[in-house]
mmCIF file of C-alpha atoms and ligand atoms in Angstrom:
data_model
loop_
_atom_site.group_PDB
_atom_site.id
_atom_site.type_symbol
_atom_site.label_atom_id
_atom_site.label_comp_id
_atom_site.label_asym_id
_atom_site.label_seq_id
_atom_site.Cartn_x
_atom_site.Cartn_y
_atom_site.Cartn_z
ATOM 1 C CA MET A 1 131.625 114.155 89.202
ATOM 2 C CA PRO A 2 131.883 110.488 90.085
ATOM 3 C CA PRO A 3 132.559 108.158 87.173
ATOM 4 C CA SER A 4 129.523 106.434 85.741
ATOM 5 C CA ARG A 5 129.862 102.957 84.311
ATOM 6 C CA SER A 6 127.314 101.718 81.913
ATOM 7 C CA ARG A 7 126.936 98.298 80.353
ATOM 8 C CA THR A 8 124.205 96.198 78.852
ATOM 9 C CA LEU A 9 123.809 93.117 80.980
ATOM 10 C CA LEU A 10 121.967 89.989 80.046
ATOM 11 C CA HIS A 11 123.291 87.332 82.356
ATOM 12 C CA ALA A 12 122.082 86.023 85.662
ATOM 13 C CA ALA A 13 124.400 86.631 88.571
ATOM 14 C CA LEU A 14 125.761 83.935 90.808
ATOM 15 C CA LEU A 15 124.210 85.116 94.050
ATOM 16 C CA ALA A 16 120.728 85.618 92.639
ATOM 17 C CA ALA A 17 120.942 82.255 90.917
ATOM 18 C CA THR A 18 121.822 80.661 94.235
ATOM 19 C CA ILE A 19 118.961 82.324 96.125
ATOM 20 C CA PHE A 20 116.378 81.229 93.583
ATOM 21 C CA SER A 21 117.873 77.880 92.652
ATOM 22 C CA ALA A 22 114.726 76.042 93.739
ATOM 23 C CA ALA A 23 112.379 78.356 91.815
ATOM 24 C CA PRO A 24 110.300 76.663 89.092
ATOM 25 C CA PHE A 25 110.543 79.446 86.489
ATOM 26 C CA ALA A 26 113.012 79.984 83.675
ATOM 27 C CA ARG A 27 115.940 82.355 83.995
ATOM 28 C CA SER A 28 117.173 84.634 81.255
ATOM 29 C CA SER A 29 120.482 82.787 81.326
ATOM 30 C CA ALA A 30 122.317 80.401 83.588
ATOM 31 C CA ILE A 31 125.700 81.504 82.240
ATOM 32 C CA ILE A 32 127.813 83.624 84.556
ATOM 33 C CA ASP A 33 129.720 86.341 82.747
ATOM 34 C CA ALA A 34 132.756 87.669 84.617
ATOM 35 C CA LYS A 35 132.260 91.130 83.073
ATOM 36 C CA SER A 36 128.652 91.213 84.269
ATOM 37 C CA ILE A 37 129.633 90.479 87.846
ATOM 38 C CA ASP A 38 132.213 93.279 87.632
ATOM 39 C CA SER A 39 129.519 95.972 87.093
ATOM 40 C CA GLY A 40 126.472 94.239 88.399
ATOM 41 C CA SER A 41 123.683 92.297 86.785
ATOM 42 C CA ILE A 42 119.926 92.277 86.292
ATOM 43 C CA LEU A 43 117.765 89.184 86.723
ATOM 44 C CA ILE A 44 114.106 89.378 85.665
ATOM 45 C CA THR A 45 111.634 86.693 86.770
ATOM 46 C CA PRO A 46 109.668 85.451 84.996
ATOM 47 C CA SER A 47 111.929 85.734 81.949
ATOM 48 C CA ASN A 48 108.949 85.955 79.571
ATOM 49 C CA LEU A 49 106.910 89.111 80.115
ATOM 50 C CA SER A 50 103.597 90.163 78.596
ATOM 51 C CA ASN A 51 101.162 93.022 79.235
ATOM 52 C CA GLY A 52 99.800 92.506 82.758
ATOM 53 C CA SER A 53 102.844 90.567 84.055
ATOM 54 C CA PRO A 54 104.177 91.266 87.523
ATOM 55 C CA CYS A 55 107.942 90.722 87.783
ATOM 56 C CA LEU A 56 110.615 90.439 90.416
ATOM 57 C CA ILE A 57 113.778 92.345 89.505
ATOM 58 C CA THR A 58 116.945 91.189 91.275
ATOM 59 C CA ILE A 59 120.108 93.301 91.022
ATOM 60 C CA THR A 60 123.467 91.881 92.064
ATOM 61 C CA LEU A 61 126.290 94.386 92.541
ATOM 62 C CA PRO A 62 130.055 93.997 93.032
ATOM 63 C CA HIS A 63 130.086 96.331 96.076
ATOM 64 C CA GLU A 64 127.656 97.183 98.830
ATOM 65 C CA ALA A 65 125.362 99.923 97.537
ATOM 66 C CA LEU A 66 123.735 102.757 99.463
ATOM 67 C CA SER A 67 120.690 102.868 97.230
ATOM 68 C CA VAL A 68 119.323 101.359 94.028
ATOM 69 C CA THR A 69 116.576 102.917 91.913
ATOM 70 C CA GLY A 70 115.078 101.815 88.640
ATOM 71 C CA ASN A 71 113.312 103.560 85.803
ATOM 72 C CA TRP A 72 110.681 101.568 83.922
ATOM 73 C CA GLN A 73 107.891 102.979 81.750
ATOM 74 C CA ALA A 74 108.130 106.370 83.545
ATOM 75 C CA HIS A 75 107.777 104.591 86.918
ATOM 76 C CA ARG A 76 110.424 105.236 89.539
ATOM 77 C CA VAL A 77 111.122 101.720 90.823
ATOM 78 C CA PRO A 78 112.319 101.597 94.447
ATOM 79 C CA PHE A 79 114.609 98.700 95.339
ATOM 80 C CA PHE A 80 115.204 97.196 98.770
ATOM 81 C CA SER A 81 117.971 94.982 100.127
ATOM 82 C CA LEU A 82 117.947 92.372 102.846
ATOM 83 C CA THR A 83 120.962 91.973 105.105
ATOM 84 C CA ASP A 84 123.277 91.880 102.087
ATOM 85 C CA ARG A 85 123.537 95.202 100.255
ATOM 86 C CA HIS A 86 125.058 93.510 97.205
ATOM 87 C CA THR A 87 121.647 92.109 96.271
ATOM 88 C CA TRP A 88 118.625 94.340 95.742
ATOM 89 C CA PHE A 89 115.030 93.506 94.861
ATOM 90 C CA ALA A 90 112.010 95.275 93.382
ATOM 91 C CA LEU A 91 108.546 94.014 92.632
ATOM 92 C CA ALA A 92 107.334 95.791 89.499
ATOM 93 C CA GLY A 93 105.040 95.078 86.585
ATOM 94 C CA VAL A 94 103.918 95.656 83.008
ATOM 95 C CA ASP A 95 100.635 97.546 82.668
ATOM 96 C CA VAL A 96 97.823 95.413 81.207
ATOM 97 C CA GLU A 97 97.259 98.017 78.483
ATOM 98 C CA LEU A 98 100.917 98.395 77.403
ATOM 99 C CA ALA A 99 101.384 97.590 73.696
ATOM 100 C CA PRO A 100 103.766 94.698 72.953
ATOM 101 C CA GLY A 101 107.305 95.741 72.032
ATOM 102 C CA SER A 102 110.788 96.291 73.413
ATOM 103 C CA TYR A 103 111.192 98.794 76.255
ATOM 104 C CA PRO A 104 114.231 99.936 78.263
ATOM 105 C CA LEU A 105 114.775 99.252 81.968
ATOM 106 C CA THR A 106 117.441 101.414 83.595
ATOM 107 C CA ILE A 107 118.903 100.831 87.071
ATOM 108 C CA GLU A 108 121.031 103.328 89.026
ATOM 109 C CA ALA A 109 123.117 102.102 91.968
ATOM 110 C CA ALA A 110 124.937 104.534 94.275
ATOM 111 C CA PHE A 111 127.990 103.366 96.255
ATOM 112 C CA LYS A 112 129.567 104.558 99.513
ATOM 113 C CA ASP A 113 132.635 106.003 97.765
ATOM 114 C CA GLY A 114 130.482 108.403 95.753
ATOM 115 C CA THR A 115 130.595 106.401 92.519
ATOM 116 C CA HIS A 116 127.561 104.993 90.820
ATOM 117 C CA THR A 117 126.704 102.434 88.152
ATOM 118 C CA THR A 118 123.987 102.450 85.534
ATOM 119 C CA LEU A 119 122.659 99.119 84.279
ATOM 120 C CA HIS A 120 120.483 98.817 81.185
ATOM 121 C CA GLN A 121 118.346 96.039 79.831
ATOM 122 C CA GLN A 122 115.798 95.960 77.016
ATOM 123 C CA LEU A 123 112.688 94.054 78.067
ATOM 124 C CA THR A 124 110.615 92.352 75.387
ATOM 125 C CA ILE A 125 106.898 92.506 76.153
ATOM 126 C CA GLU A 126 104.850 89.848 74.375
ATOM 127 C CA THR A 127 101.094 89.877 73.771
ATOM 128 C CA ALA A 128 98.958 88.135 76.381
ATOM 129 C CA PRO A 129 95.992 86.261 74.831
ATOM 130 C CA TYR A 130 93.158 88.315 76.290
ATOM 131 C CA VAL A 131 89.671 87.869 74.807
ATOM 132 C CA GLN A 132 86.511 89.983 74.340
ATOM 133 C CA VAL A 133 83.532 89.095 76.538
ATOM 134 C CA PRO A 134 79.972 90.514 76.464
ATOM 135 C CA LEU A 135 78.404 90.962 79.924
ATOM 136 C CA THR A 136 74.976 92.020 81.162
ATOM 137 C CA VAL A 137 74.539 94.153 84.288
ATOM 138 C CA PRO A 138 71.687 96.427 85.497
ATOM 139 C CA ASP A 139 71.421 99.611 83.363
ATOM 140 C CA LYS A 140 72.224 101.828 86.377
ATOM 141 C CA PHE A 141 75.846 100.651 86.094
ATOM 142 C CA VAL A 142 76.076 101.460 82.375
ATOM 143 C CA GLU A 143 74.155 104.742 82.394
ATOM 144 C CA PRO A 144 74.335 106.009 86.004
ATOM 145 C CA ASP A 145 71.838 108.786 86.901
ATOM 146 C CA SER A 146 72.964 112.133 88.333
ATOM 147 C CA LYS A 147 72.781 110.897 91.960
ATOM 148 C CA ALA A 148 74.931 107.890 91.078
ATOM 149 C CA LEU A 149 77.375 110.103 89.139
ATOM 150 C CA LYS A 150 77.851 112.210 92.292
ATOM 151 C CA GLN A 151 78.600 109.080 94.311
ATOM 152 C CA ILE A 152 81.005 107.799 91.627
ATOM 153 C CA ALA A 153 82.872 111.151 91.736
ATOM 154 C CA ALA A 154 83.026 111.038 95.549
ATOM 155 C CA ASP A 155 84.260 107.414 95.390
ATOM 156 C CA LYS A 156 87.044 108.463 93.029
ATOM 157 C CA LEU A 157 88.381 110.966 95.590
ATOM 158 C CA ILE A 158 88.262 108.296 98.326
ATOM 159 C CA LYS A 159 90.122 105.779 96.121
ATOM 160 C CA ASP A 160 92.692 108.333 94.935
ATOM 161 C CA LYS A 161 93.464 109.140 98.570
ATOM 162 C CA ALA A 162 93.820 105.438 99.478
ATOM 163 C CA PHE A 163 96.072 104.758 96.478
ATOM 164 C CA ALA A 164 98.227 107.856 97.079
ATOM 165 C CA THR A 165 99.963 106.617 100.222
ATOM 166 C CA THR A 166 102.173 103.532 100.305
ATOM 167 C CA ALA A 167 104.676 102.271 102.872
ATOM 168 C CA ALA A 168 108.346 103.095 102.157
ATOM 169 C CA THR A 169 109.388 99.478 102.832
ATOM 170 C CA PRO A 170 107.807 96.174 101.757
ATOM 171 C CA LEU A 171 105.129 95.033 104.206
ATOM 172 C CA TRP A 172 104.860 91.655 102.457
ATOM 173 C CA THR A 173 107.170 88.694 102.904
ATOM 174 C CA GLY A 174 107.434 85.475 100.915
ATOM 175 C CA ASN A 175 105.003 84.314 98.246
ATOM 176 C CA PHE A 176 101.623 85.892 97.538
ATOM 177 C CA THR A 177 98.770 83.407 97.982
ATOM 178 C CA PRO A 178 95.226 83.303 96.511
ATOM 179 C CA PRO A 179 92.476 84.977 98.599
ATOM 180 C CA LEU A 180 90.238 81.897 98.434
ATOM 181 C CA ARG A 181 91.393 78.343 98.998
ATOM 182 C CA LEU A 182 88.543 76.362 97.429
ATOM 183 C CA ALA A 183 86.801 78.618 94.896
ATOM 184 C CA PRO A 184 88.196 78.214 91.374
ATOM 185 C CA GLN A 185 89.775 81.264 89.758
ATOM 186 C CA SER A 186 88.650 82.248 86.281
ATOM 187 C CA ASP A 187 90.998 83.351 83.512
ATOM 188 C CA SER A 188 89.217 86.676 83.317
ATOM 189 C CA PHE A 189 92.178 89.045 83.797
ATOM 190 C CA GLY A 190 92.676 91.360 80.807
ATOM 191 C CA ASN A 191 89.393 90.491 79.074
ATOM 192 C CA GLN A 192 87.901 93.252 76.931
ATOM 193 C CA ARG A 193 84.405 93.639 78.359
ATOM 194 C CA LEU A 194 81.276 94.928 76.633
ATOM 195 C CA PHE A 195 78.744 95.843 79.304
ATOM 196 C CA ASN A 196 75.209 95.496 77.877
ATOM 197 C CA GLY A 197 76.772 95.853 74.429
ATOM 198 C CA LYS A 198 77.627 99.510 75.104
ATOM 199 C CA VAL A 199 80.592 100.171 77.355
ATOM 200 C CA ALA A 200 83.961 98.555 76.712
ATOM 201 C CA SER A 201 86.572 98.218 79.446
ATOM 202 C CA VAL A 202 89.535 96.027 80.220
ATOM 203 C CA HIS A 203 88.993 93.668 83.149
ATOM 204 C CA ARG A 204 91.796 94.696 85.469
ATOM 205 C CA GLY A 205 91.520 91.869 87.963
ATOM 206 C CA LEU A 206 90.779 88.210 88.484
ATOM 207 C CA ASP A 207 87.312 86.864 89.335
ATOM 208 C CA TYR A 208 86.747 83.910 91.626
ATOM 209 C CA HIS A 209 83.468 81.993 91.453
ATOM 210 C CA ALA A 210 82.748 82.269 95.160
ATOM 211 C CA LYS A 211 79.427 81.538 96.824
ATOM 212 C CA LEU A 212 77.959 84.364 98.919
ATOM 213 C CA HIS A 213 79.696 84.848 102.295
ATOM 214 C CA THR A 214 82.873 82.892 101.478
ATOM 215 C CA PRO A 215 85.750 84.033 103.764
ATOM 216 C CA VAL A 216 88.343 86.112 101.863
ATOM 217 C CA GLY A 217 92.000 86.115 102.964
ATOM 218 C CA ALA A 218 94.671 88.789 102.456
ATOM 219 C CA ILE A 219 97.061 87.715 99.654
ATOM 220 C CA ASN A 220 100.042 88.869 101.732
ATOM 221 C CA SER A 221 100.807 91.015 104.764
ATOM 222 C CA GLY A 222 100.128 94.726 104.640
ATOM 223 C CA ARG A 223 98.114 97.647 105.962
ATOM 224 C CA VAL A 224 94.432 98.237 105.172
ATOM 225 C CA ALA A 225 94.241 101.419 103.052
ATOM 226 C CA LEU A 226 90.472 101.377 102.407
ATOM 227 C CA ALA A 227 87.554 99.348 103.796
ATOM 228 C CA ARG A 228 84.078 100.568 102.781
ATOM 229 C CA PRO A 229 81.255 100.301 100.215
ATOM 230 C CA LEU A 230 81.683 102.031 96.822
ATOM 231 C CA TYR A 231 79.302 102.342 93.843
ATOM 232 C CA PHE A 232 80.941 100.089 91.223
ATOM 233 C CA GLU A 233 83.157 98.063 93.549
ATOM 234 C CA GLY A 234 80.473 97.329 96.166
ATOM 235 C CA GLY A 235 82.034 96.313 99.502
ATOM 236 C CA CYS A 236 85.712 97.069 98.889
ATOM 237 C CA VAL A 237 88.983 96.491 100.759
ATOM 238 C CA VAL A 238 92.375 97.786 99.601
ATOM 239 C CA ILE A 239 95.566 96.499 101.249
ATOM 240 C CA ASP A 240 98.844 98.370 100.856
ATOM 241 C CA HIS A 241 101.789 95.930 100.641
ATOM 242 C CA GLY A 242 104.364 98.748 100.443
ATOM 243 C CA LEU A 243 106.495 100.277 97.664
ATOM 244 C CA GLY A 244 103.450 100.959 95.493
ATOM 245 C CA LEU A 245 101.976 97.430 95.497
ATOM 246 C CA MET A 246 98.338 97.066 96.587
ATOM 247 C CA SER A 247 95.651 94.392 96.450
ATOM 248 C CA VAL A 248 91.981 95.267 95.901
ATOM 249 C CA TYR A 249 89.026 93.034 96.892
ATOM 250 C CA MET A 250 85.563 93.883 95.501
ATOM 251 C CA HIS A 251 81.841 92.995 95.680
ATOM 252 C CA LEU A 252 82.182 91.970 99.356
ATOM 253 C CA SER A 253 79.087 91.290 101.493
ATOM 254 C CA LYS A 254 80.801 91.930 104.833
ATOM 255 C CA ILE A 255 84.054 93.711 105.680
ATOM 256 C CA GLU A 256 85.964 92.438 108.729
ATOM 257 C CA VAL A 257 88.780 95.037 108.891
ATOM 258 C CA THR A 258 89.089 98.802 109.221
ATOM 259 C CA ALA A 259 91.391 101.270 107.437
ATOM 260 C CA GLY A 260 94.801 101.591 109.052
ATOM 261 C CA ARG A 261 94.883 98.081 110.499
ATOM 262 C CA ARG A 262 97.816 95.742 109.812
ATOM 263 C CA VAL A 263 96.917 92.329 108.411
ATOM 264 C CA ARG A 264 98.861 89.113 107.839
ATOM 265 C CA ARG A 265 98.873 86.882 104.775
ATOM 266 C CA GLY A 266 95.834 84.587 104.856
ATOM 267 C CA GLN A 267 94.023 86.620 107.514
ATOM 268 C CA ILE A 268 90.252 86.799 106.842
ATOM 269 C CA ILE A 269 89.484 90.390 105.855
ATOM 270 C CA ALA A 270 85.924 90.021 104.493
ATOM 271 C CA LEU A 271 83.163 87.746 103.213
ATOM 272 C CA SER A 272 82.527 87.580 99.462
ATOM 273 C CA GLY A 273 79.303 88.881 97.945
ATOM 274 C CA ALA A 274 77.654 90.351 94.856
ATOM 275 C CA SER A 275 77.553 94.068 95.721
ATOM 276 C CA GLY A 276 78.290 96.872 93.218
ATOM 277 C CA ARG A 277 78.602 96.254 89.465
ATOM 278 C CA ALA A 278 78.554 92.450 89.638
ATOM 279 C CA THR A 279 76.861 89.928 87.350
ATOM 280 C CA GLY A 280 76.406 87.563 90.311
ATOM 281 C CA PRO A 281 78.189 86.351 93.452
ATOM 282 C CA HIS A 282 81.963 86.407 92.966
ATOM 283 C CA LEU A 283 85.149 87.878 94.355
ATOM 284 C CA HIS A 284 87.075 90.325 92.193
ATOM 285 C CA LEU A 285 90.756 90.592 93.108
ATOM 286 C CA GLY A 286 92.906 93.382 91.679
ATOM 287 C CA VAL A 287 96.680 93.778 92.017
ATOM 288 C CA ARG A 288 97.843 97.327 91.500
ATOM 289 C CA TRP A 289 101.439 98.526 91.205
ATOM 290 C CA GLN A 290 101.961 102.305 90.944
ATOM 291 C CA GLY A 291 98.657 102.690 89.083
ATOM 292 C CA SER A 292 99.201 99.711 86.738
ATOM 293 C CA TYR A 293 97.006 96.638 87.066
ATOM 294 C CA LEU A 294 98.768 93.255 87.026
ATOM 295 C CA ASP A 295 97.579 89.660 86.657
ATOM 296 C CA PRO A 296 97.143 88.234 90.195
ATOM 297 C CA ALA A 297 97.490 84.638 88.918
ATOM 298 C CA LYS A 298 100.998 85.450 87.649
ATOM 299 C CA LEU A 299 101.896 87.098 90.970
ATOM 300 C CA PHE A 300 100.991 83.871 92.815
ATOM 301 C CA GLN A 301 103.439 81.944 90.594
ATOM 302 C CA LEU A 302 106.419 84.165 91.483
ATOM 303 C CA GLN A 303 108.921 82.808 93.990
ATOM 304 C CA MET A 304 109.392 85.771 96.338
ATOM 305 C CA PRO A 305 112.127 86.412 98.932
ATOM 306 C CA GLN A 306 111.415 86.183 102.651
ATOM 307 C CA ILE A 307 111.992 89.728 103.757
ATOM 308 C CA SER A 308 111.214 89.781 107.462
ATOM 309 C CA ALA A 309 114.970 90.384 107.940
ATOM 310 C CA LEU A 310 114.429 93.797 106.352
ATOM 311 C CA ARG A 311 112.669 95.107 109.438
ATOM 312 C CA ALA A 312 115.973 94.936 111.332
ATOM 313 C CA HIS A 313 117.384 97.772 109.154
HETATM 314 ZN ZN1 ZN B 401 85.979 91.247 88.182
#
């Protein structure tokens, strides 16, 4: 069996620090530890995580690796490299409903000579300040009749199918950008919602106060996984950005793309509306990573690598 080296690593690595030197967020540490570089290191951005946080994980290794895989909260986290196989990236996240606490992240790197390294880091998840909000919608969305229940069940199969397939490489490149340029975003992600005082749910997206028929842009490049009306979501588009990351746009009045089509960041995919379970005209944006819903506003703040070079692999 190949030897396995294991070490708890807390320090930022030189290469990753160089790549992200212009980034506005805090790093876990600016100190370079010679021992860390020997086995490899883990850099998490942002350094402060809470339930609903997306995060960029950067691994820096002493040798070129064949593959790097992470394990986080029972998710298998696929990593990708650019031209340099010393540095590997993954875009992952903390589920909005995860309880605060300390949780392990484990990274396995396999090398050409048959050896492998295991890196460990405990991630502290803080509590995000989400609030409880009462909302009023038509009763048919709180107590759907039997016809509506059939449609909701059929919708679930359609969504499950769309969410089940994701590209094996990132389709995005560079930063994620908001879907609307002018409409203000609310701070509604993570709110506990009481619909008509009866049904409680966590708001797993971000609402934008958009007038009817406002053009909606893709938050990054990807492939359209779903483009159709659904009962709760109304006019709905799902874009697969690869490696389990998807963006979901709801309550649309007009859809401008079809399933299977490739789209670029900023491309107009739809017009906003008030269809489905909506209290009025707005755009709901969801960011989904392997079934977990993440705060889109935090994703827009992350400084992401340009990965068009990846396509040359
Ligand atoms: Zn919403």
